[in-house]
Amino acid sequence: MTRPLSSAVVAEPEATQFASGIDWAETILLLATVSVLLLAGGLALGYRFAETAARPTPMRPSEAGGTGATSPSDDSVGEQRAALIAGCLRLRGLLDDQVCIGVVEDTLAASGVEQFDPTGHRLDPSRHRIIATVAAPDAADDGVIARINAPGYVDAGRVLQPADVVVYKWSPS
């Protein structure tokens, strides 16, 4: 006796269940948002570069005999870069998906932003933000970073985002 196909039970292989807990719509939306931000930033920088290269550079007032001509400012490009990096750092803090976090971190690294993990180093309030303390196993460990909750980021030696850290605190029993 044969069974009809409609009543057959088909087991889903384990290999297809690895991503069953991921909200794919949200993940794709976040990736699209990052892509649009990066594309817009790249286009803006490319346009700015092409515009600057196409026109002659005016002379400085000292070279022009005090006529008031000034050289073009690259401040706006720096401000645009800073805004894009700040947006990527905020986005990274909102992400739960490791693939999306990896994309944002790779983008930050490509733009020269360095991630740092201070685990095992002494607390530096200018580079670290304490989120919790744990009992130190030894008095020498007082003020040493036990682990991080979120990495810190620096750009050209300037701290953009301090690392969120858990610090050892010694308490004699």
mmCIF file with all atom_site columns, C-alpha atoms in Angstrom:
data_model
loop_
_atom_site.group_PDB
_atom_site.id
_atom_site.type_symbol
_atom_site.label_atom_id
_atom_site.label_alt_id
_atom_site.label_comp_id
_atom_site.label_asym_id
_atom_site.label_entity_id
_atom_site.label_seq_id
_atom_site.pdbx_PDB_ins_code
_atom_site.Cartn_x
_atom_site.Cartn_y
_atom_site.Cartn_z
_atom_site.occupancy
_atom_site.B_iso_or_equiv
_atom_site.pdbx_formal_charge
_atom_site.auth_seq_id
_atom_site.auth_comp_id
_atom_site.auth_asym_id
_atom_site.auth_atom_id
_atom_site.pdbx_PDB_model_num
ATOM 1   C CA . MET A 1 1   ? 0.000  0.000  0.000   1.00 0.00 ? 1   MET A CA 1
ATOM 2   C CA . THR A 1 2   ? 1.385  3.395  -0.953  1.00 0.00 ? 2   THR A CA 1
ATOM 3   C CA . ARG A 1 3   ? 0.933  6.668  0.890   1.00 0.00 ? 3   ARG A CA 1
ATOM 4   C CA . PRO A 1 4   ? -0.241 9.809  -0.853  1.00 0.00 ? 4   PRO A CA 1
ATOM 5   C CA . LEU A 1 5   ? 2.418  12.516 -1.139  1.00 0.00 ? 5   LEU A CA 1
ATOM 6   C CA . SER A 1 6   ? 0.347  15.083 0.779   1.00 0.00 ? 6   SER A CA 1
ATOM 7   C CA . SER A 1 7   ? 0.506  13.088 4.003   1.00 0.00 ? 7   SER A CA 1
ATOM 8   C CA . ALA A 1 8   ? 4.247  12.462 3.842   1.00 0.00 ? 8   ALA A CA 1
ATOM 9   C CA . VAL A 1 9   ? 6.231  14.144 6.608   1.00 0.00 ? 9   VAL A CA 1
ATOM 10  C CA . VAL A 1 10  ? 9.421  15.753 5.418   1.00 0.00 ? 10  VAL A CA 1
ATOM 11  C CA . ALA A 1 11  ? 12.051 16.453 8.056   1.00 0.00 ? 11  ALA A CA 1
ATOM 12  C CA . GLU A 1 12  ? 13.942 19.701 7.647   1.00 0.00 ? 12  GLU A CA 1
ATOM 13  C CA . PRO A 1 13  ? 17.693 19.079 7.609   1.00 0.00 ? 13  PRO A CA 1
ATOM 14  C CA . GLU A 1 14  ? 19.647 20.582 10.514  1.00 0.00 ? 14  GLU A CA 1
ATOM 15  C CA . ALA A 1 15  ? 21.817 22.571 8.128   1.00 0.00 ? 15  ALA A CA 1
ATOM 16  C CA . THR A 1 16  ? 18.886 24.817 7.189   1.00 0.00 ? 16  THR A CA 1
ATOM 17  C CA . GLN A 1 17  ? 17.921 25.496 10.805  1.00 0.00 ? 17  GLN A CA 1
ATOM 18  C CA . PHE A 1 18  ? 21.123 27.359 11.750  1.00 0.00 ? 18  PHE A CA 1
ATOM 19  C CA . ALA A 1 19  ? 19.618 30.765 10.944  1.00 0.00 ? 19  ALA A CA 1
ATOM 20  C CA . SER A 1 20  ? 16.095 30.154 12.114  1.00 0.00 ? 20  SER A CA 1
ATOM 21  C CA . GLY A 1 21  ? 16.311 32.758 14.908  1.00 0.00 ? 21  GLY A CA 1
ATOM 22  C CA . ILE A 1 22  ? 17.490 35.605 12.679  1.00 0.00 ? 22  ILE A CA 1
ATOM 23  C CA . ASP A 1 23  ? 15.070 38.299 11.606  1.00 0.00 ? 23  ASP A CA 1
ATOM 24  C CA . TRP A 1 24  ? 16.175 38.466 7.981   1.00 0.00 ? 24  TRP A CA 1
ATOM 25  C CA . ALA A 1 25  ? 14.031 41.474 7.104   1.00 0.00 ? 25  ALA A CA 1
ATOM 26  C CA . GLU A 1 26  ? 15.669 43.557 9.844   1.00 0.00 ? 26  GLU A CA 1
ATOM 27  C CA . THR A 1 27  ? 19.145 42.292 8.939   1.00 0.00 ? 27  THR A CA 1
ATOM 28  C CA . ILE A 1 28  ? 18.723 43.130 5.259   1.00 0.00 ? 28  ILE A CA 1
ATOM 29  C CA . LEU A 1 29  ? 17.297 46.557 6.144   1.00 0.00 ? 29  LEU A CA 1
ATOM 30  C CA . LEU A 1 30  ? 20.307 47.323 8.367   1.00 0.00 ? 30  LEU A CA 1
ATOM 31  C CA . LEU A 1 31  ? 22.742 46.193 5.678   1.00 0.00 ? 31  LEU A CA 1
ATOM 32  C CA . ALA A 1 32  ? 20.933 48.335 3.122   1.00 0.00 ? 32  ALA A CA 1
ATOM 33  C CA . THR A 1 33  ? 21.087 51.341 5.478   1.00 0.00 ? 33  THR A CA 1
ATOM 34  C CA . VAL A 1 34  ? 24.838 50.922 6.003   1.00 0.00 ? 34  VAL A CA 1
ATOM 35  C CA . SER A 1 35  ? 25.359 50.507 2.264   1.00 0.00 ? 35  SER A CA 1
ATOM 36  C CA . VAL A 1 36  ? 23.399 53.679 1.505   1.00 0.00 ? 36  VAL A CA 1
ATOM 37  C CA . LEU A 1 37  ? 25.352 55.628 4.148   1.00 0.00 ? 37  LEU A CA 1
ATOM 38  C CA . LEU A 1 38  ? 28.662 54.441 2.766   1.00 0.00 ? 38  LEU A CA 1
ATOM 39  C CA . LEU A 1 39  ? 27.626 55.050 -0.839  1.00 0.00 ? 39  LEU A CA 1
ATOM 40  C CA . ALA A 1 40  ? 26.389 58.553 -0.023  1.00 0.00 ? 40  ALA A CA 1
ATOM 41  C CA . GLY A 1 41  ? 29.591 59.337 1.845   1.00 0.00 ? 41  GLY A CA 1
ATOM 42  C CA . GLY A 1 42  ? 31.739 57.982 -0.965  1.00 0.00 ? 42  GLY A CA 1
ATOM 43  C CA . LEU A 1 43  ? 29.798 59.921 -3.587  1.00 0.00 ? 43  LEU A CA 1
ATOM 44  C CA . ALA A 1 44  ? 30.006 63.119 -1.539  1.00 0.00 ? 44  ALA A CA 1
ATOM 45  C CA . LEU A 1 45  ? 33.754 62.738 -1.074  1.00 0.00 ? 45  LEU A CA 1
ATOM 46  C CA . GLY A 1 46  ? 34.244 61.818 -4.748  1.00 0.00 ? 46  GLY A CA 1
ATOM 47  C CA . TYR A 1 47  ? 32.175 64.794 -5.896  1.00 0.00 ? 47  TYR A CA 1
ATOM 48  C CA . ARG A 1 48  ? 34.068 67.092 -3.557  1.00 0.00 ? 48  ARG A CA 1
ATOM 49  C CA . PHE A 1 49  ? 37.404 65.773 -4.825  1.00 0.00 ? 49  PHE A CA 1
ATOM 50  C CA . ALA A 1 50  ? 36.381 66.144 -8.489  1.00 0.00 ? 50  ALA A CA 1
ATOM 51  C CA . GLU A 1 51  ? 35.034 69.640 -7.848  1.00 0.00 ? 51  GLU A CA 1
ATOM 52  C CA . THR A 1 52  ? 38.223 70.717 -6.075  1.00 0.00 ? 52  THR A CA 1
ATOM 53  C CA . ALA A 1 53  ? 40.482 69.172 -8.731  1.00 0.00 ? 53  ALA A CA 1
ATOM 54  C CA . ALA A 1 54  ? 38.560 70.821 -11.598 1.00 0.00 ? 54  ALA A CA 1
ATOM 55  C CA . ARG A 1 55  ? 38.923 74.404 -10.405 1.00 0.00 ? 55  ARG A CA 1
ATOM 56  C CA . PRO A 1 56  ? 42.178 76.265 -9.886  1.00 0.00 ? 56  PRO A CA 1
ATOM 57  C CA . THR A 1 57  ? 43.262 76.773 -6.322  1.00 0.00 ? 57  THR A CA 1
ATOM 58  C CA . PRO A 1 58  ? 43.084 80.448 -5.331  1.00 0.00 ? 58  PRO A CA 1
ATOM 59  C CA . MET A 1 59  ? 46.184 81.956 -3.823  1.00 0.00 ? 59  MET A CA 1
ATOM 60  C CA . ARG A 1 60  ? 46.469 82.693 -0.134  1.00 0.00 ? 60  ARG A CA 1
ATOM 61  C CA . PRO A 1 61  ? 46.119 86.362 0.881   1.00 0.00 ? 61  PRO A CA 1
ATOM 62  C CA . SER A 1 62  ? 49.860 86.555 1.535   1.00 0.00 ? 62  SER A CA 1
ATOM 63  C CA . GLU A 1 63  ? 50.605 85.217 -1.991  1.00 0.00 ? 63  GLU A CA 1
ATOM 64  C CA . ALA A 1 64  ? 47.983 87.423 -3.640  1.00 0.00 ? 64  ALA A CA 1
ATOM 65  C CA . GLY A 1 65  ? 49.305 90.607 -2.159  1.00 0.00 ? 65  GLY A CA 1
ATOM 66  C CA . GLY A 1 66  ? 46.526 90.920 0.428   1.00 0.00 ? 66  GLY A CA 1
ATOM 67  C CA . THR A 1 67  ? 43.592 90.851 -2.013  1.00 0.00 ? 67  THR A CA 1
ATOM 68  C CA . GLY A 1 68  ? 41.488 88.701 0.303   1.00 0.00 ? 68  GLY A CA 1
ATOM 69  C CA . ALA A 1 69  ? 41.597 85.465 -1.800  1.00 0.00 ? 69  ALA A CA 1
ATOM 70  C CA . THR A 1 70  ? 41.654 82.351 0.329   1.00 0.00 ? 70  THR A CA 1
ATOM 71  C CA . SER A 1 71  ? 42.500 78.694 -0.237  1.00 0.00 ? 71  SER A CA 1
ATOM 72  C CA . PRO A 1 72  ? 39.675 76.129 -0.307  1.00 0.00 ? 72  PRO A CA 1
ATOM 73  C CA . SER A 1 73  ? 38.864 74.559 3.024   1.00 0.00 ? 73  SER A CA 1
ATOM 74  C CA . ASP A 1 74  ? 38.986 70.812 3.525   1.00 0.00 ? 74  ASP A CA 1
ATOM 75  C CA . ASP A 1 75  ? 37.093 71.242 6.792   1.00 0.00 ? 75  ASP A CA 1
ATOM 76  C CA . SER A 1 76  ? 33.809 70.185 5.197   1.00 0.00 ? 76  SER A CA 1
ATOM 77  C CA . VAL A 1 77  ? 35.316 66.886 3.989   1.00 0.00 ? 77  VAL A CA 1
ATOM 78  C CA . GLY A 1 78  ? 36.637 66.244 7.485   1.00 0.00 ? 78  GLY A CA 1
ATOM 79  C CA . GLU A 1 79  ? 33.253 67.081 8.964   1.00 0.00 ? 79  GLU A CA 1
ATOM 80  C CA . GLN A 1 80  ? 31.512 64.720 6.535   1.00 0.00 ? 80  GLN A CA 1
ATOM 81  C CA . ARG A 1 81  ? 33.950 61.921 7.398   1.00 0.00 ? 81  ARG A CA 1
ATOM 82  C CA . ALA A 1 82  ? 33.427 62.529 11.116  1.00 0.00 ? 82  ALA A CA 1
ATOM 83  C CA . ALA A 1 83  ? 29.635 62.430 10.650  1.00 0.00 ? 83  ALA A CA 1
ATOM 84  C CA . LEU A 1 84  ? 29.811 59.142 8.721   1.00 0.00 ? 84  LEU A CA 1
ATOM 85  C CA . ILE A 1 85  ? 32.090 57.576 11.342  1.00 0.00 ? 85  ILE A CA 1
ATOM 86  C CA . ALA A 1 86  ? 29.831 58.765 14.169  1.00 0.00 ? 86  ALA A CA 1
ATOM 87  C CA . GLY A 1 87  ? 26.824 57.271 12.347  1.00 0.00 ? 87  GLY A CA 1
ATOM 88  C CA . CYS A 1 88  ? 28.618 53.941 11.902  1.00 0.00 ? 88  CYS A CA 1
ATOM 89  C CA . LEU A 1 89  ? 29.566 53.880 15.603  1.00 0.00 ? 89  LEU A CA 1
ATOM 90  C CA . ARG A 1 90  ? 25.947 54.559 16.620  1.00 0.00 ? 90  ARG A CA 1
ATOM 91  C CA . LEU A 1 91  ? 24.709 51.888 14.213  1.00 0.00 ? 91  LEU A CA 1
ATOM 92  C CA . ARG A 1 92  ? 27.251 49.381 15.549  1.00 0.00 ? 92  ARG A CA 1
ATOM 93  C CA . GLY A 1 93  ? 25.890 49.923 19.050  1.00 0.00 ? 93  GLY A CA 1
ATOM 94  C CA . LEU A 1 94  ? 22.361 49.083 17.891  1.00 0.00 ? 94  LEU A CA 1
ATOM 95  C CA . LEU A 1 95  ? 23.197 45.867 16.062  1.00 0.00 ? 95  LEU A CA 1
ATOM 96  C CA . ASP A 1 96  ? 22.730 42.367 17.475  1.00 0.00 ? 96  ASP A CA 1
ATOM 97  C CA . ASP A 1 97  ? 23.624 40.381 14.361  1.00 0.00 ? 97  ASP A CA 1
ATOM 98  C CA . GLN A 1 98  ? 27.325 39.431 14.165  1.00 0.00 ? 98  GLN A CA 1
ATOM 99  C CA . VAL A 1 99  ? 27.391 39.613 10.367  1.00 0.00 ? 99  VAL A CA 1
ATOM 100 C CA . CYS A 1 100 ? 26.121 43.216 10.375  1.00 0.00 ? 100 CYS A CA 1
ATOM 101 C CA . ILE A 1 101 ? 28.511 44.140 13.191  1.00 0.00 ? 101 ILE A CA 1
ATOM 102 C CA . GLY A 1 102 ? 31.355 42.699 11.129  1.00 0.00 ? 102 GLY A CA 1
ATOM 103 C CA . VAL A 1 103 ? 30.366 44.794 8.098   1.00 0.00 ? 103 VAL A CA 1
ATOM 104 C CA . VAL A 1 104 ? 30.289 47.991 10.168  1.00 0.00 ? 104 VAL A CA 1
ATOM 105 C CA . GLU A 1 105 ? 33.599 47.178 11.905  1.00 0.00 ? 105 GLU A CA 1
ATOM 106 C CA . ASP A 1 106 ? 35.276 46.412 8.560   1.00 0.00 ? 106 ASP A CA 1
ATOM 107 C CA . THR A 1 107 ? 33.987 49.740 7.219   1.00 0.00 ? 107 THR A CA 1
ATOM 108 C CA . LEU A 1 108 ? 35.340 51.624 10.224  1.00 0.00 ? 108 LEU A CA 1
ATOM 109 C CA . ALA A 1 109 ? 38.715 49.869 9.911   1.00 0.00 ? 109 ALA A CA 1
ATOM 110 C CA . ALA A 1 110 ? 38.880 50.716 6.194   1.00 0.00 ? 110 ALA A CA 1
ATOM 111 C CA . SER A 1 111 ? 38.375 54.387 7.049   1.00 0.00 ? 111 SER A CA 1
ATOM 112 C CA . GLY A 1 112 ? 41.271 54.341 9.524   1.00 0.00 ? 112 GLY A CA 1
ATOM 113 C CA . VAL A 1 113 ? 39.291 53.942 12.752  1.00 0.00 ? 113 VAL A CA 1
ATOM 114 C CA . GLU A 1 114 ? 40.957 51.461 15.115  1.00 0.00 ? 114 GLU A CA 1
ATOM 115 C CA . GLN A 1 115 ? 39.119 49.274 17.614  1.00 0.00 ? 115 GLN A CA 1
ATOM 116 C CA . PHE A 1 116 ? 40.789 48.629 20.966  1.00 0.00 ? 116 PHE A CA 1
ATOM 117 C CA . ASP A 1 117 ? 40.240 46.014 23.665  1.00 0.00 ? 117 ASP A CA 1
ATOM 118 C CA . PRO A 1 118 ? 41.795 47.107 26.987  1.00 0.00 ? 118 PRO A CA 1
ATOM 119 C CA . THR A 1 119 ? 41.241 43.797 28.838  1.00 0.00 ? 119 THR A CA 1
ATOM 120 C CA . GLY A 1 120 ? 44.074 43.289 31.341  1.00 0.00 ? 120 GLY A CA 1
ATOM 121 C CA . HIS A 1 121 ? 45.206 46.936 31.318  1.00 0.00 ? 121 HIS A CA 1
ATOM 122 C CA . ARG A 1 122 ? 44.816 49.520 34.087  1.00 0.00 ? 122 ARG A CA 1
ATOM 123 C CA . LEU A 1 123 ? 41.739 51.741 33.972  1.00 0.00 ? 123 LEU A CA 1
ATOM 124 C CA . ASP A 1 124 ? 42.201 55.005 32.047  1.00 0.00 ? 124 ASP A CA 1
ATOM 125 C CA . PRO A 1 125 ? 39.098 57.210 32.465  1.00 0.00 ? 125 PRO A CA 1
ATOM 126 C CA . SER A 1 126 ? 39.869 59.033 29.207  1.00 0.00 ? 126 SER A CA 1
ATOM 127 C CA . ARG A 1 127 ? 39.665 55.749 27.232  1.00 0.00 ? 127 ARG A CA 1
ATOM 128 C CA . HIS A 1 128 ? 37.352 53.552 29.337  1.00 0.00 ? 128 HIS A CA 1
ATOM 129 C CA . ARG A 1 129 ? 33.808 53.831 30.735  1.00 0.00 ? 129 ARG A CA 1
ATOM 130 C CA . ILE A 1 130 ? 33.120 51.679 33.808  1.00 0.00 ? 130 ILE A CA 1
ATOM 131 C CA . ILE A 1 131 ? 29.825 49.801 33.562  1.00 0.00 ? 131 ILE A CA 1
ATOM 132 C CA . ALA A 1 132 ? 30.383 47.394 36.466  1.00 0.00 ? 132 ALA A CA 1
ATOM 133 C CA . THR A 1 133 ? 32.895 46.137 39.007  1.00 0.00 ? 133 THR A CA 1
ATOM 134 C CA . VAL A 1 134 ? 33.735 42.627 40.131  1.00 0.00 ? 134 VAL A CA 1
ATOM 135 C CA . ALA A 1 135 ? 35.692 41.361 43.128  1.00 0.00 ? 135 ALA A CA 1
ATOM 136 C CA . ALA A 1 136 ? 39.433 41.311 42.467  1.00 0.00 ? 136 ALA A CA 1
ATOM 137 C CA . PRO A 1 137 ? 41.158 37.966 43.087  1.00 0.00 ? 137 PRO A CA 1
ATOM 138 C CA . ASP A 1 138 ? 44.223 39.828 44.378  1.00 0.00 ? 138 ASP A CA 1
ATOM 139 C CA . ALA A 1 139 ? 45.034 43.330 45.659  1.00 0.00 ? 139 ALA A CA 1
ATOM 140 C CA . ALA A 1 140 ? 47.367 43.862 42.677  1.00 0.00 ? 140 ALA A CA 1
ATOM 141 C CA . ASP A 1 141 ? 44.381 43.492 40.324  1.00 0.00 ? 141 ASP A CA 1
ATOM 142 C CA . ASP A 1 142 ? 42.523 46.476 41.820  1.00 0.00 ? 142 ASP A CA 1
ATOM 143 C CA . GLY A 1 143 ? 41.735 48.893 38.972  1.00 0.00 ? 143 GLY A CA 1
ATOM 144 C CA . VAL A 1 144 ? 42.580 46.377 36.229  1.00 0.00 ? 144 VAL A CA 1
ATOM 145 C CA . ILE A 1 145 ? 40.021 45.779 33.486  1.00 0.00 ? 145 ILE A CA 1
ATOM 146 C CA . ALA A 1 146 ? 38.498 42.311 33.850  1.00 0.00 ? 146 ALA A CA 1
ATOM 147 C CA . ARG A 1 147 ? 36.568 42.284 30.560  1.00 0.00 ? 147 ARG A CA 1
ATOM 148 C CA . ILE A 1 148 ? 34.851 44.563 28.077  1.00 0.00 ? 148 ILE A CA 1
ATOM 149 C CA . ASN A 1 149 ? 31.180 44.909 27.279  1.00 0.00 ? 149 ASN A CA 1
ATOM 150 C CA . ALA A 1 150 ? 31.838 46.946 24.114  1.00 0.00 ? 150 ALA A CA 1
ATOM 151 C CA . PRO A 1 151 ? 35.158 47.802 22.439  1.00 0.00 ? 151 PRO A CA 1
ATOM 152 C CA . GLY A 1 152 ? 36.475 51.329 22.186  1.00 0.00 ? 152 GLY A CA 1
ATOM 153 C CA . TYR A 1 153 ? 37.384 53.183 18.989  1.00 0.00 ? 153 TYR A CA 1
ATOM 154 C CA . VAL A 1 154 ? 40.170 55.664 18.206  1.00 0.00 ? 154 VAL A CA 1
ATOM 155 C CA . ASP A 1 155 ? 40.913 57.706 15.110  1.00 0.00 ? 155 ASP A CA 1
ATOM 156 C CA . ALA A 1 156 ? 44.406 59.159 14.720  1.00 0.00 ? 156 ALA A CA 1
ATOM 157 C CA . GLY A 1 157 ? 44.984 58.815 18.478  1.00 0.00 ? 157 GLY A CA 1
ATOM 158 C CA . ARG A 1 158 ? 41.727 60.585 19.403  1.00 0.00 ? 158 ARG A CA 1
ATOM 159 C CA . VAL A 1 159 ? 39.184 58.523 21.350  1.00 0.00 ? 159 VAL A CA 1
ATOM 160 C CA . LEU A 1 160 ? 35.901 58.458 19.427  1.00 0.00 ? 160 LEU A CA 1
ATOM 161 C CA . GLN A 1 161 ? 34.125 56.066 21.761  1.00 0.00 ? 161 GLN A CA 1
ATOM 162 C CA . PRO A 1 162 ? 35.493 54.798 25.078  1.00 0.00 ? 162 PRO A CA 1
ATOM 163 C CA . ALA A 1 163 ? 35.390 51.069 25.761  1.00 0.00 ? 163 ALA A CA 1
ATOM 164 C CA . ASP A 1 164 ? 32.629 49.886 28.132  1.00 0.00 ? 164 ASP A CA 1
ATOM 165 C CA . VAL A 1 165 ? 34.539 47.913 30.765  1.00 0.00 ? 165 VAL A CA 1
ATOM 166 C CA . VAL A 1 166 ? 34.124 45.792 33.884  1.00 0.00 ? 166 VAL A CA 1
ATOM 167 C CA . VAL A 1 167 ? 36.864 46.592 36.406  1.00 0.00 ? 167 VAL A CA 1
ATOM 168 C CA . TYR A 1 168 ? 38.334 44.565 39.261  1.00 0.00 ? 168 TYR A CA 1
ATOM 169 C CA . LYS A 1 169 ? 37.825 46.160 42.693  1.00 0.00 ? 169 LYS A CA 1
ATOM 170 C CA . TRP A 1 170 ? 39.803 44.884 45.673  1.00 0.00 ? 170 TRP A CA 1
ATOM 171 C CA . SER A 1 171 ? 37.978 44.552 48.954  1.00 0.00 ? 171 SER A CA 1
ATOM 172 C CA . PRO A 1 172 ? 39.870 42.947 51.846  1.00 0.00 ? 172 PRO A CA 1
ATOM 173 C CA . SER A 1 173 ? 37.715 40.351 53.547  1.00 0.00 ? 173 SER A CA 1
#
